[in-house]
Coordinates of C-alpha atoms and ligand atoms in Angstrom, one line a residue:
X1 CA 114.7 117.4 145.8
X2 CA 113.3 114.1 145.1
X3 CA 111.0 114.9 142.7
X4 CA 113.0 117.5 140.9
X5 CA 112.7 116.6 137.1
X6 CA 115.9 116.8 135.3
X7 CA 117.0 116.8 131.7
X8 CA 121.1 116.0 130.9
X9 CA 121.5 117.2 127.5
X10 CA 125.1 115.6 126.6
X11 CA 126.2 113.8 123.0
X12 CA 129.1 111.6 125.0
X13 CA 127.5 108.4 126.4
X14 CA 130.2 108.5 129.4
X15 CA 129.4 112.1 130.4
X16 CA 125.9 111.8 130.7
X17 CA 126.0 108.6 132.9
X18 CA 128.2 110.8 134.8
X19 CA 125.6 113.5 135.4
X20 CA 123.1 111.2 136.0
X21 CA 124.9 108.9 138.5
X22 CA 125.6 111.5 140.3
X23 CA 122.0 112.9 140.4
X24 CA 120.9 110.0 142.1
X25 CA 123.6 110.6 144.5
X26 CA 122.0 113.1 145.4
X27 CA 118.6 111.8 146.1
X28 CA 116.9 112.1 143.0
X29 CA 114.5 109.6 141.6
X30 CA 115.7 107.8 138.4
X31 CA 112.7 107.9 136.7
X32 CA 112.9 111.3 137.2
X33 CA 116.2 112.1 135.1
X34 CA 116.1 112.1 131.3
X35 CA 118.8 111.9 128.9
X36 CA 119.0 113.5 125.3
X37 CA 122.2 113.1 123.3
X38 CA 121.8 116.3 121.3
X39 CA 120.1 120.0 121.3
X40 CA 117.2 119.1 118.3
X41 CA 116.5 115.6 120.7
X42 CA 116.3 117.9 124.3
X43 CA 113.7 120.7 122.1
X44 CA 111.3 118.2 121.4
X45 CA 111.7 116.5 124.9
X46 CA 111.7 119.6 126.5
X47 CA 107.9 120.6 124.6
X48 CA 106.7 117.3 125.8
X49 CA 107.2 117.3 129.3
X50 CA 107.9 119.8 131.9
X51 CA 111.4 119.8 133.6
X52 CA 112.7 121.4 136.4
X53 CA 116.3 121.7 135.3
X54 CA 118.5 121.3 132.6
X55 CA 122.2 120.0 132.2
X56 CA 123.8 121.5 128.7
X57 CA 127.3 120.6 127.3
X58 CA 128.1 123.4 125.5
X59 CA 130.0 121.1 122.5
X60 CA 127.5 118.9 120.5
X61 CA 127.1 118.1 117.0
X62 CA 123.9 119.0 115.4
X63 CA 123.3 121.8 117.7
X64 CA 125.8 123.6 119.8
X65 CA 124.8 124.0 123.6
X66 CA 124.9 128.1 123.2
X67 CA 122.1 127.7 120.6
X68 CA 120.1 124.9 122.6
X69 CA 120.4 127.5 125.5
X70 CA 118.8 130.4 123.2
X71 CA 116.1 129.0 122.6
X72 CA 115.6 127.5 125.6
X73 CA 115.1 131.2 127.2
X74 CA 113.5 132.6 124.3
X75 CA 110.8 129.9 124.4
X76 CA 111.0 129.8 128.4
X77 CA 111.4 125.9 128.1
X78 CA 113.1 125.5 131.1
X79 CA 113.3 127.5 134.5
X80 CA 116.4 126.6 135.4
X81 CA 120.0 125.1 133.7
X82 CA 123.1 124.0 134.5
X83 CA 125.8 124.7 131.9
X84 CA 128.8 122.5 131.6
X85 CA 132.0 122.6 129.4
X86 CA 135.7 121.5 129.1
X87 CA 136.6 125.1 127.7
X88 CA 138.0 126.8 129.5
X89 CA 136.0 128.8 132.2
X90 CA 135.6 132.3 130.6
X91 CA 133.7 130.8 128.3
X92 CA 131.7 129.1 130.4
X93 CA 131.0 132.2 132.4
X94 CA 129.8 134.3 128.8
X95 CA 127.1 132.1 127.9
X96 CA 126.2 131.9 131.5
X97 CA 125.7 135.8 131.8
X98 CA 124.0 135.2 128.7
X99 CA 121.4 133.1 129.5
X100 CA 120.9 134.8 131.7
X101 CA 120.3 138.0 130.0
X102 CA 117.5 136.1 128.2
X103 CA 115.6 135.4 131.5
X104 CA 117.0 132.1 132.4
X105 CA 118.0 130.9 136.1
X106 CA 121.6 129.6 135.7
X107 CA 122.0 127.6 138.7
X108 CA 125.8 127.0 137.3
X109 CA 128.3 127.2 135.3
X110 CA 130.7 124.1 135.6
X111 CA 134.2 122.6 133.9
X112 CA 133.3 118.8 133.3
X113 CA 133.2 116.3 135.0
X114 CA 131.2 118.2 137.2
X115 CA 131.2 116.8 140.4
X116 CA 128.8 115.7 143.3
X117 CA 128.8 118.6 146.2
X118 CA 128.8 121.4 143.3
X119 CA 125.5 119.7 142.8
X120 CA 124.8 119.6 145.7
X121 CA 124.8 123.1 146.4
X122 CA 123.1 124.0 142.9
X123 CA 120.2 121.9 143.8
X124 CA 120.2 123.2 147.5
X125 CA 120.1 126.7 145.7
X126 CA 117.1 126.4 143.1
X127 CA 114.8 124.4 146.2
X128 CA 115.4 127.4 148.3
X129 CA 116.9 130.5 147.3
X130 CA 114.9 130.5 143.7
X131 CA 113.0 133.8 144.4
X132 CA 116.2 135.1 145.2
X133 CA 117.5 134.4 142.2
X134 CA 114.7 136.3 140.0
X135 CA 114.9 139.9 142.0
X136 CA 118.5 139.6 141.5
X137 CA 118.7 138.3 138.0
X138 CA 119.2 141.6 135.2
X139 CA 121.4 143.4 137.9
X140 CA 123.4 140.0 138.7
X141 CA 123.4 139.0 135.0
X142 CA 125.2 142.0 134.7
X143 CA 127.6 141.7 136.8
X144 CA 129.5 138.7 136.3
X145 CA 131.4 139.7 133.6
X146 CA 132.4 142.7 135.7
X147 CA 133.4 140.9 138.1
X148 CA 135.6 138.6 136.4
X149 CA 137.5 142.4 134.8
X150 CA 136.9 143.3 138.9
X151 CA 139.4 140.9 139.9
X152 CA 141.7 141.1 137.7
X153 CA 141.6 144.7 137.7
X154 CA 142.5 144.4 141.6
X155 CA 138.9 146.9 142.0
X156 CA 138.1 144.5 144.9
X157 CA 139.0 145.7 148.7
X158 CA 138.9 144.5 152.0
X159 CA 137.4 146.3 154.8
X160 CA 137.6 145.5 158.9
X161 CA 135.4 145.1 161.6
X162 CA 137.5 144.8 165.0
X163 CA 136.0 141.7 167.2
X164 CA 136.9 142.5 171.0
X165 CA 136.5 141.0 174.0
X166 CA 133.5 141.5 176.4
X167 CA 135.7 141.7 179.5
X168 CA 138.0 144.9 178.8
X169 CA 137.3 145.4 175.6
X170 CA 140.8 144.0 174.4
X171 CA 140.8 144.0 170.3
X172 CA 141.3 139.6 169.8
X173 CA 140.6 140.2 165.7
X174 CA 139.7 142.1 163.0
X175 CA 136.9 140.0 160.5
X176 CA 137.7 140.9 156.8
X177 CA 134.3 141.7 154.6
X178 CA 134.7 142.4 150.6
X179 CA 133.9 146.1 149.5
X180 CA 133.4 146.8 145.6
X181 CA 132.9 150.2 144.6
X182 CA 131.8 149.5 140.4
X183 CA 132.8 152.3 138.3
X184 CA 128.4 152.6 137.3
X185 CA 126.8 150.6 139.8
X186 CA 128.4 152.3 142.7
X187 CA 128.8 149.9 146.1
X188 CA 128.2 146.5 145.2
X189 CA 127.2 144.4 148.8
X190 CA 129.4 141.1 148.9
X191 CA 126.0 139.1 150.0
X192 CA 124.7 139.8 145.9
X193 CA 128.7 139.5 144.3
X194 CA 129.2 136.7 145.8
X195 CA 126.4 134.9 144.9
X196 CA 127.3 135.8 141.7
X197 CA 130.9 134.1 141.8
X198 CA 129.0 131.2 143.3
X199 CA 126.9 131.3 140.4
X200 CA 129.6 131.8 137.6
X201 CA 132.3 130.0 138.5
X202 CA 134.5 132.8 139.9
X203 CA 134.6 132.2 143.5
X204 CA 137.8 130.3 143.6
X205 CA 139.3 133.2 141.8
X206 CA 137.8 135.6 143.8
X207 CA 138.6 134.1 146.9
X208 CA 142.3 134.0 146.2
X209 CA 142.6 137.4 145.2
X210 CA 140.7 138.5 148.9
X211 CA 143.1 135.9 151.0
X212 CA 146.3 137.5 148.9
X213 CA 144.9 140.9 150.3
X214 CA 144.2 139.4 153.6
X215 CA 148.1 137.8 154.0
X216 CA 149.7 140.7 153.0
X217 CA 147.3 143.3 155.3
X218 CA 148.5 140.6 158.2
X219 CA 152.3 140.4 157.9
X220 CA 152.0 144.2 157.3
X221 CA 150.2 144.7 160.6
X222 CA 152.3 141.9 162.2
X223 CA 155.7 143.5 160.9
X224 CA 154.7 146.9 162.7
X225 CA 153.7 144.6 165.9
X226 CA 150.2 144.4 165.8
X227 CA 149.2 141.1 166.8
X228 CA 145.4 140.1 166.7
X229 CA 143.9 137.4 164.7
X230 CA 142.5 138.1 160.8
X231 CA 139.1 136.4 160.4
X232 CA 138.3 135.6 156.4
X233 CA 135.0 134.4 155.2
X234 CA 135.3 131.3 153.1
X235 CA 132.8 130.2 150.6
X236 CA 130.8 126.4 150.8
X237 CA 131.9 126.3 147.3
X238 CA 135.7 127.0 147.9
X239 CA 135.9 123.9 150.4
X240 CA 135.3 121.5 148.4
X241 CA 137.1 122.7 146.1
X242 CA 140.6 120.2 145.6
X243 CA 144.2 121.5 146.6
X244 CA 142.5 124.4 148.5
X245 CA 143.8 123.4 152.0
X246 CA 147.1 123.0 151.0
X247 CA 147.0 126.6 148.8
X248 CA 145.8 128.6 151.6
X249 CA 148.5 127.3 154.0
X250 CA 151.1 127.2 151.4
X251 CA 150.5 131.4 151.1
X252 CA 150.6 131.6 154.4
X253 CA 154.0 129.9 155.1
X254 CA 155.1 132.2 152.0
X255 CA 154.1 135.3 154.0
X256 CA 156.3 134.3 157.3
X257 CA 152.8 133.8 158.9
X258 CA 151.3 130.8 160.7
X259 CA 147.5 129.5 161.0
X260 CA 147.0 130.2 164.4
X261 CA 146.7 133.8 163.7
X262 CA 144.1 133.1 160.8
X263 CA 140.2 132.1 161.7
X264 CA 137.9 130.7 158.6
X265 CA 134.6 131.2 159.3
X266 CA 132.2 129.1 157.0
X267 CA 128.3 129.6 157.1
X268 CA 126.1 127.7 159.1
X269 CA 124.1 126.6 156.7
X270 CA 127.7 124.9 155.0
X271 CA 127.6 122.1 157.7
X272 CA 123.6 121.5 158.1
X273 CA 123.9 120.3 154.1
X274 CA 126.2 117.6 155.3
X275 CA 128.8 118.3 152.3
X276 CA 131.5 115.6 153.5
X277 CA 134.1 117.3 151.0
X278 CA 133.4 120.2 153.5
X279 CA 133.8 118.8 156.6
X280 CA 136.8 116.7 155.3
X281 CA 138.0 119.8 154.1
X282 CA 137.9 122.0 157.5
X283 CA 139.6 119.4 159.5
X284 CA 142.6 118.9 157.1
X285 CA 142.5 123.3 158.1
X286 CA 142.5 122.4 161.4
X287 CA 145.0 120.0 161.8
X288 CA 147.1 122.5 159.9
X289 CA 146.7 124.8 162.6
X290 CA 143.9 127.0 161.2
X291 CA 140.9 128.0 163.6
X292 CA 137.4 128.1 162.9
X293 CA 134.6 129.3 162.9
X294 CA 130.7 128.4 162.2
X295 CA 129.3 132.1 161.0
X296 CA 125.5 133.2 160.5
X297 CA 124.5 130.7 163.8
X298 CA 120.8 130.8 164.3
X299 CA 120.2 131.6 160.8
X300 CA 120.6 127.9 159.6
X301 CA 119.3 124.2 160.7
X302 CA 122.4 122.9 161.8
X303 CA 121.1 120.8 164.6
X304 CA 124.0 120.2 167.7
X305 CA 124.9 117.2 166.7
X306 CA 126.0 118.3 163.0
X307 CA 127.5 121.1 164.9
X308 CA 129.9 118.6 167.0
X309 CA 130.6 116.9 164.1
X310 CA 132.9 120.2 162.8
X311 CA 136.1 120.7 164.2
X312 CA 134.9 124.1 164.7
X313 CA 137.2 126.3 167.6
X314 CA 134.0 129.6 167.3
X315 CA 130.5 129.9 167.2
X316 CA 129.6 133.2 165.9
X317 CA 126.4 134.0 166.8
X318 CA 123.7 136.0 164.0
X319 CA 122.1 139.4 165.0
X320 CA 119.2 138.3 164.5
X321 CA 119.4 136.0 167.5
X322 CA 121.7 139.4 168.9
X323 CA 119.9 142.1 167.9
X324 CA 117.1 143.7 170.9
X325 CA 118.2 140.6 172.9
X326 CA 116.7 143.0 176.0
X327 CA 113.3 143.2 174.6
X328 CA 112.6 139.3 173.2
X329 CA 112.0 137.0 175.7
X330 CA 112.0 134.2 173.9
X331 CA 115.1 135.2 172.1
X332 CA 117.1 134.9 175.1
X333 CA 116.1 131.8 175.9
X334 CA 117.5 131.1 172.2
X335 CA 120.2 132.8 173.0
X336 CA 121.3 131.1 176.3
X337 CA 121.3 127.7 175.2
X338 CA 123.2 128.6 172.8
X339 CA 126.0 129.9 174.2
X340 CA 125.2 126.8 177.1
X341 CA 125.6 124.3 173.3
X342 CA 129.3 126.2 172.3
X343 CA 130.8 125.9 175.8
X344 CA 129.9 122.3 176.0
X345 CA 131.3 121.7 172.7
X346 CA 134.5 124.0 173.8
X347 CA 133.7 126.9 171.3
X348 CA 135.3 130.4 172.1
X349 CA 131.7 132.6 171.5
X350 CA 131.5 135.7 169.3
X351 CA 128.3 137.4 169.3
X352 CA 127.7 139.5 165.9
X353 CA 125.3 142.6 165.3
X354 CA 125.9 144.2 168.4
X355 CA 124.3 147.8 168.6
X356 CA 123.0 148.5 171.5
X357 CA 124.7 148.8 175.2
X358 CA 122.0 146.9 176.5
X359 CA 122.7 144.3 174.3
X360 CA 125.9 144.0 175.6
X361 CA 125.3 144.0 178.9
X362 CA 123.5 141.4 178.5
X363 CA 126.0 139.6 176.6
X364 CA 128.6 140.0 179.1
X365 CA 126.4 138.4 181.7
X366 CA 126.1 135.2 179.8
X367 CA 129.5 135.3 179.4
X368 CA 129.5 135.6 176.0
X369 CA 133.8 135.9 174.8
X370 CA 133.6 138.0 172.3
X371 CA 131.5 140.9 170.9
X372 CA 131.3 142.7 166.9
X373 CA 129.1 145.4 166.1
X374 CA 128.3 149.0 165.2
X375 CA 127.8 149.5 169.0
X376 CA 131.5 149.1 169.2
X377 CA 133.0 149.7 165.5
X378 CA 131.8 149.2 161.8
X379 CA 133.9 147.9 159.7
X380 CA 137.0 150.5 158.2
X381 CA 139.5 150.7 156.2
X382 CA 142.8 150.1 157.5
X383 CA 143.7 153.3 157.7
X384 CA 140.4 154.1 159.4
X385 CA 141.1 151.1 161.8
X386 CA 144.6 152.1 162.5
X387 CA 143.0 155.4 163.7
X388 CA 140.8 153.8 165.3
X389 CA 142.8 151.5 167.6
X390 CA 144.5 154.8 168.2
X391 CA 142.3 157.3 169.8
X392 CA 138.9 155.3 169.5
X393 CA 139.5 151.9 171.6
X394 CA 140.3 153.9 174.6
X395 CA 137.0 156.2 174.7
X396 CA 134.7 152.8 174.0
X397 CA 136.4 151.3 176.9
X398 CA 136.0 154.5 179.3
X399 CA 132.4 154.5 177.7
X400 CA 131.7 150.6 178.9
X401 CA 133.0 151.4 182.0
X402 CA 131.4 154.7 183.0
X403 CA 127.6 152.9 181.4
X404 CA 128.4 149.6 183.3
Ligands
LIG1 P1 129.3 138.3 157.8 O1 130.3 137.1 157.7 O2 127.9 137.7 158.8 O3 129.7 139.3 157.7 C1 129.2 140.7 158.6 C2 128.4 141.2 158.4 O4 127.4 141.9 159.5 C3 129.2 142.5 157.7 O5 128.3 142.8 156.4 C4 128.8 144.0 158.4 O6 129.1 144.3 158.0 C5 127.5 143.3 159.3 N1 127.6 143.9 160.6 C6 128.8 144.1 161.2 N2 128.3 144.6 162.9 C7 126.6 145.1 162.7 C8 126.0 145.8 163.0 O7 126.0 146.2 164.1 N3 124.3 145.6 162.4 C9 124.2 145.2 161.5 N4 123.4 145.6 160.9 N5 125.2 144.5 160.5 C10 126.4 144.5 160.9 P2 128.8 142.8 154.9 O8 130.4 143.5 154.8 O9 127.7 143.2 154.3 O10 128.8 141.7 155.0 C11 127.6 140.4 154.5 C12 128.4 139.5 153.8 O11 129.1 138.9 153.0 C13 128.8 138.8 155.5 O12 128.2 137.7 155.8 C14 129.5 137.5 154.4 O13 128.4 136.3 154.8 C15 129.8 137.9 152.9 N6 131.5 137.9 153.0 C16 131.8 139.2 153.3 N7 133.0 139.3 152.6 C17 133.3 138.4 152.2 C18 134.9 137.6 151.7 O14 135.3 138.1 151.2 N8 134.5 136.3 151.3 C19 133.0 135.5 151.3 N9 133.1 133.9 151.1 N10 131.9 136.1 151.8 C20 131.9 137.2 152.2
LIG2 CA1 131.6 136.1 158.5
LIG3 CA1 128.1 136.5 160.2

């Protein structure tokens, strides 16, 4: 990351200094950061030397940022850009979409002044997921504007997947999972559109919209006497958003619900990158009474110390460690030590992606608390879930009893 070469294009010295200083805080060497005060100078510099990333301000005299981005894309002058502006998010978004259509990798489109955490997350993306961005570029650029419309038109819905106790197969909670049926492109995976939302500054409206759906559903179930908890996925970017904690708490209170009824899930990688604002937000959420789950454990690089610093209540072991574990001795060792670590840290253990009965037995022997996976139930819409609760769960219990 240290060796990334960056060009900051902005006519305001104050704004350039701000970007340079947060780049330095992200451990980028000062002599790898160059500055340009307008688009023409920027183009000359980009033609003379190779840069990995350019920050482009949209409002500039001489040549505005929109035109600069067009030229950069047409002449392939730089690998990736971050677009900044003080204008409204919809405008920044449309320029970002245009740039991606022109074949540029847009790491982020942000309202000024950019925060350190946003930059950190973007830089991690530059170093780790470049090939993935390349692959999905065309489709994602198509999707960004549609995504904004889909949020406004409420085209995205929530499905729910049961989390069950290993002992007794009781419903402990459900995880809310976003679903988008695009009118032309058909089903689009949340993995794809969440990533687009993160890059195009849409994660906050999307999360707010989905959380509202989750709250309405939770309230409805509670009114019908159904008491299980609800797990909700939070993007690491949302955690760095100022005011998020209070907003979440306020909405929960508005519905007459209690924070204890919610588990907020955050991926292991978000804690491994040690974004301090994110950890602080988690601590505040925990103080308010929300439960916190570390998601996808086993796919990232968090060490035991990083794990212990997060105020979590639950560890979700990724299906990469769970699937077909009975046939993989090496995986068994990792799984056992993970479960022991979680128990030492007083975390509820959840195994994800349980598809086979043998895997379930193995997990039950290791005293994993909860299981989630296709063997028991796929994510379902509200009606399907309610039917599942009336009949299928009882059959499942019988089946597990007979087989064990
Ligand atoms: P996740 O949080 O790890 O969610 C679990 C994923 O595993 C879900 O995929 C679920 O359908 C799938 N799954 C569950 N059991 C099994 C199994 O037995 N076998 C297999 N092969 N897969 C199983 P889904 O719904 O496609 O979601 C993918 C990811 O997208 C989620 O991974 C989560 O990271 C993200 N996501 C989904 N909804 C939201 C959301 O509302 N907000 C945010 N920020 N992220 C979301
Ligand atoms: Ca999750
Ligand atoms: Ca997961």
